[in-house]
CSV table of C-alpha atoms in Angstrom, one decimal:
chain,number,residue,atom,x,y,z
W,1,VAL,CA,0.0,0.0,0.0
W,2,SER,CA,2.7,2.4,1.0
W,3,VAL,CA,4.6,2.0,-2.3
W,4,SER,CA,1.5,2.6,-4.4
W,5,ILE,CA,0.8,5.8,-2.5
W,6,LEU,CA,4.5,6.8,-2.8
W,7,SER,CA,4.2,6.3,-6.6
W,8,LEU,CA,1.2,8.7,-6.7
W,9,GLY,CA,3.6,11.6,-5.9
W,10,PHE,CA,6.7,10.5,-7.7
W,11,ALA,CA,7.0,12.7,-10.9
W,12,HIS,CA,7.8,10.7,-14.0
W,13,TRP,CA,10.8,11.9,-16.1
W,14,ALA,CA,8.4,12.8,-18.9
W,15,LEU,CA,6.8,15.4,-16.7
W,16,ILE,CA,10.1,16.7,-15.5
W,17,SER,CA,11.4,17.0,-19.1
W,18,TYR,CA,8.2,18.8,-20.1
W,19,HIS,CA,8.8,21.3,-17.3
W,20,LEU,CA,12.4,21.8,-18.3
W,21,ARG,CA,11.4,22.4,-21.9
W,22,ALA,CA,8.3,24.5,-21.2
W,23,SER,CA,10.0,26.8,-18.8
W,24,ALA,CA,13.0,27.2,-21.2
W,25,ILE,CA,15.4,27.1,-18.2
W,26,VAL,CA,18.0,25.2,-20.1
W,27,SER,CA,18.8,24.5,-23.8
W,28,ASP,CA,17.0,21.4,-25.1
W,29,TYR,CA,20.2,19.4,-25.3
W,30,PHE,CA,20.7,19.6,-21.5
W,31,ILE,CA,17.4,17.7,-20.9
W,32,PRO,CA,18.7,14.2,-21.9
W,33,LEU,CA,22.0,15.1,-20.1
W,34,PHE,CA,20.1,15.7,-16.9
W,35,TYR,CA,18.3,12.4,-17.4
W,36,THR,CA,21.7,10.8,-17.8
W,37,LEU,CA,22.8,12.4,-14.5
W,38,ALA,CA,19.7,11.0,-12.8
W,39,MET,CA,20.4,7.5,-14.1
W,40,LEU,CA,24.0,7.7,-13.1
W,41,VAL,CA,22.9,8.6,-9.6
W,42,ASP,CA,20.4,5.8,-9.7
W,43,ALA,CA,23.1,3.3,-10.6
W,44,ILE,CA,25.6,4.5,-8.0
W,45,VAL,CA,23.0,4.6,-5.2
W,46,ALA,CA,21.7,1.1,-5.9
W,47,ILE,CA,24.6,-0.7,-4.4
W,48,PRO,CA,24.8,1.1,-1.0
W,49,ILE,CA,20.9,1.1,-0.8
W,50,GLY,CA,20.9,-2.7,-1.5
W,51,PHE,CA,23.6,-3.3,1.1
W,52,LEU,CA,21.6,-1.2,3.6
W,53,TYR,CA,18.4,-3.1,2.8
W,54,ASP,CA,20.3,-6.4,3.4
W,55,LYS,CA,21.3,-5.1,6.9
W,56,ILE,CA,18.1,-3.3,8.1
W,57,GLY,CA,15.4,-4.5,5.8
W,58,LEU,CA,12.4,-2.3,4.8
W,59,LYS,CA,13.4,0.3,7.4
W,60,VAL,CA,15.6,1.8,4.7
W,61,PHE,CA,12.3,2.8,3.0
W,62,ILE,CA,11.5,5.4,5.7
W,63,GLY,CA,13.5,8.2,4.1
W,64,ILE,CA,12.1,7.6,0.6
W,65,PRO,CA,8.8,9.5,0.9
W,66,LEU,CA,10.7,12.7,2.1
W,67,LEU,CA,13.2,12.4,-0.8
W,68,THR,CA,10.3,11.9,-3.2
W,69,PHE,CA,8.7,15.1,-2.0
W,70,ILE,CA,12.0,17.0,-2.3
W,71,ALA,CA,12.6,15.6,-5.8
W,72,SER,CA,9.1,16.8,-6.9
W,73,LEU,CA,10.1,20.4,-6.3
W,74,VAL,CA,11.9,20.3,-9.6
W,75,LEU,CA,8.5,21.0,-11.1
W,76,VAL,CA,8.2,24.3,-9.4
W,77,THR,CA,11.6,25.8,-9.6
W,78,ASN,CA,13.4,27.8,-12.3
W,79,SER,CA,16.8,27.8,-10.7
W,80,ILE,CA,19.4,25.7,-12.5
W,81,TYR,CA,21.1,24.8,-9.3
W,82,SER,CA,17.9,23.7,-7.6
W,83,ILE,CA,17.1,21.7,-10.7
W,84,LEU,CA,20.4,19.9,-10.6
W,85,LEU,CA,19.9,19.1,-6.9
W,86,PHE,CA,16.3,17.9,-7.3
W,87,ILE,CA,17.3,15.7,-10.4
W,88,THR,CA,20.1,14.2,-8.3
W,89,ILE,CA,17.6,13.4,-5.5
W,90,TRP,CA,15.2,12.0,-8.2
W,91,GLY,CA,17.9,9.6,-9.2
W,92,ILE,CA,18.4,8.6,-5.6
W,93,VAL,CA,14.7,7.9,-5.3
W,94,MET,CA,14.6,5.9,-8.5
W,95,GLY,CA,17.6,3.9,-7.4
W,96,ALA,CA,16.1,3.1,-4.1
W,97,TYR,CA,12.8,2.2,-5.6
W,98,GLU,CA,14.3,-0.1,-8.2
W,99,THR,CA,16.5,-1.8,-5.5
W,100,ILE,CA,14.4,-1.9,-2.3
W,101,MET,CA,11.0,-2.6,-3.7
W,102,ARG,CA,12.0,-5.5,-5.9
W,103,ALA,CA,14.1,-7.0,-3.0
W,104,ALA,CA,11.1,-6.6,-0.7
W,105,VAL,CA,8.9,-8.5,-3.0
W,106,ALA,CA,11.4,-11.3,-3.2
W,107,ASP,CA,11.7,-11.4,0.6
W,108,LEU,CA,7.9,-11.2,1.3
W,109,VAL,CA,6.6,-13.7,-1.2
W,110,ASP,CA,7.0,-17.5,-1.3
W,111,PRO,CA,9.3,-18.4,-4.2
W,112,MET,CA,6.6,-20.4,-5.9
W,113,PHE,CA,4.5,-17.2,-6.3
W,114,ARG,CA,7.3,-14.7,-6.8
W,115,ALA,CA,6.9,-14.1,-10.6
W,116,TYR,CA,3.1,-13.6,-10.1
W,117,ALA,CA,3.8,-11.2,-7.2
W,118,TYR,CA,6.2,-9.2,-9.3
W,119,GLY,CA,3.5,-8.9,-11.9
W,120,ILE,CA,0.9,-7.8,-9.4
W,121,PHE,CA,3.4,-5.3,-7.9
W,122,GLY,CA,4.3,-3.9,-11.3
W,123,LEU,CA,0.6,-3.5,-12.2
W,124,ILE,CA,-0.4,-1.8,-9.0
W,125,VAL,CA,2.6,0.5,-8.9
W,126,GLY,CA,2.4,1.3,-12.6
W,127,LEU,CA,-1.3,2.2,-12.3
W,128,SER,CA,-0.6,4.3,-9.3
W,129,TRP,CA,2.3,6.1,-11.0
W,130,MET,CA,0.1,6.7,-14.1
W,131,ILE,CA,-2.8,8.1,-12.1
W,132,GLY,CA,-0.5,10.2,-9.9
W,133,ASN,CA,1.3,11.7,-12.9
W,134,ALA,CA,-2.0,12.4,-14.7
W,135,MET,CA,-2.9,14.4,-11.6
W,136,LEU,CA,0.6,16.0,-11.4
W,137,GLY,CA,0.2,17.0,-15.1
W,138,PHE,CA,-3.2,18.6,-14.4
W,139,LEU,CA,-2.0,20.4,-11.3
W,140,TYR,CA,1.2,21.6,-13.1
W,141,GLN,CA,-1.0,23.4,-15.6
W,142,TYR,CA,-3.4,25.0,-13.1
W,143,SER,CA,-1.7,25.3,-9.7
W,144,ARG,CA,1.8,24.4,-8.9
W,145,ILE,CA,1.1,25.1,-5.2
W,146,ALA,CA,-1.6,22.5,-5.3
W,147,LEU,CA,0.9,20.2,-7.0
W,148,VAL,CA,3.3,20.6,-4.1
W,149,TYR,CA,0.4,19.9,-1.6
W,150,PHE,CA,-0.7,16.9,-3.5
W,151,VAL,CA,2.8,15.3,-3.5
W,152,PHE,CA,3.3,16.3,0.1
W,153,SER,CA,0.0,14.6,1.1
W,154,ALA,CA,0.8,11.5,-0.9
W,155,GLU,CA,4.2,11.1,0.6
W,156,ILE,CA,3.1,11.7,4.2
W,157,LEU,CA,0.4,9.1,3.7
W,158,ALA,CA,3.0,6.7,2.2
W,159,LEU,CA,5.2,7.3,5.2
W,160,ALA,CA,2.3,6.7,7.6
W,161,PHE,CA,1.4,3.4,6.0
W,162,ALA,CA,5.0,2.3,6.1
W,163,LEU,CA,5.3,3.2,9.8
W,164,ILE,CA,2.0,1.3,10.5
W,165,GLY,CA,3.5,-1.7,8.7
W,166,PHE,CA,6.7,-1.5,10.8
W,167,LEU,CA,4.8,-1.2,14.0
W,168,LYS,CA,2.6,-4.2,13.3
W,169,LYS,CA,5.8,-6.3,13.0
């Protein structure tokens, strides 16, 4: 539940690149370079995050909603330095998501049903990410303040569900 709510507020790169293009903050050729930066950060972060997950388990997830919220601020800034910071954080979130969430599915599900569980997980998170980004796109056009509140609310809710899950164990 927590991951699907987290995905509601996680801006897809398509929306970020639209913002960078529409606001004309940088030349167009920088947009794929920024994505490359985010993917480099994603790759670098995956190893220590995976190691941390192996040591403390899903508790490593606790910081991800906050980082997701911070990364979303890329959609409301026109400062190149802020954009670079937020894109770097976006890469951290993506690396954590790709590492932690898949490892968690493997740990939580019987091996006999693992492929099915990955499919269900992908479907739920994909739908959540699609719905969330449709909302973010709508809010981007009409009220960027509302966009920030939407992401903040989604990430606080994701954190709350994660904490409830940890307390039950």
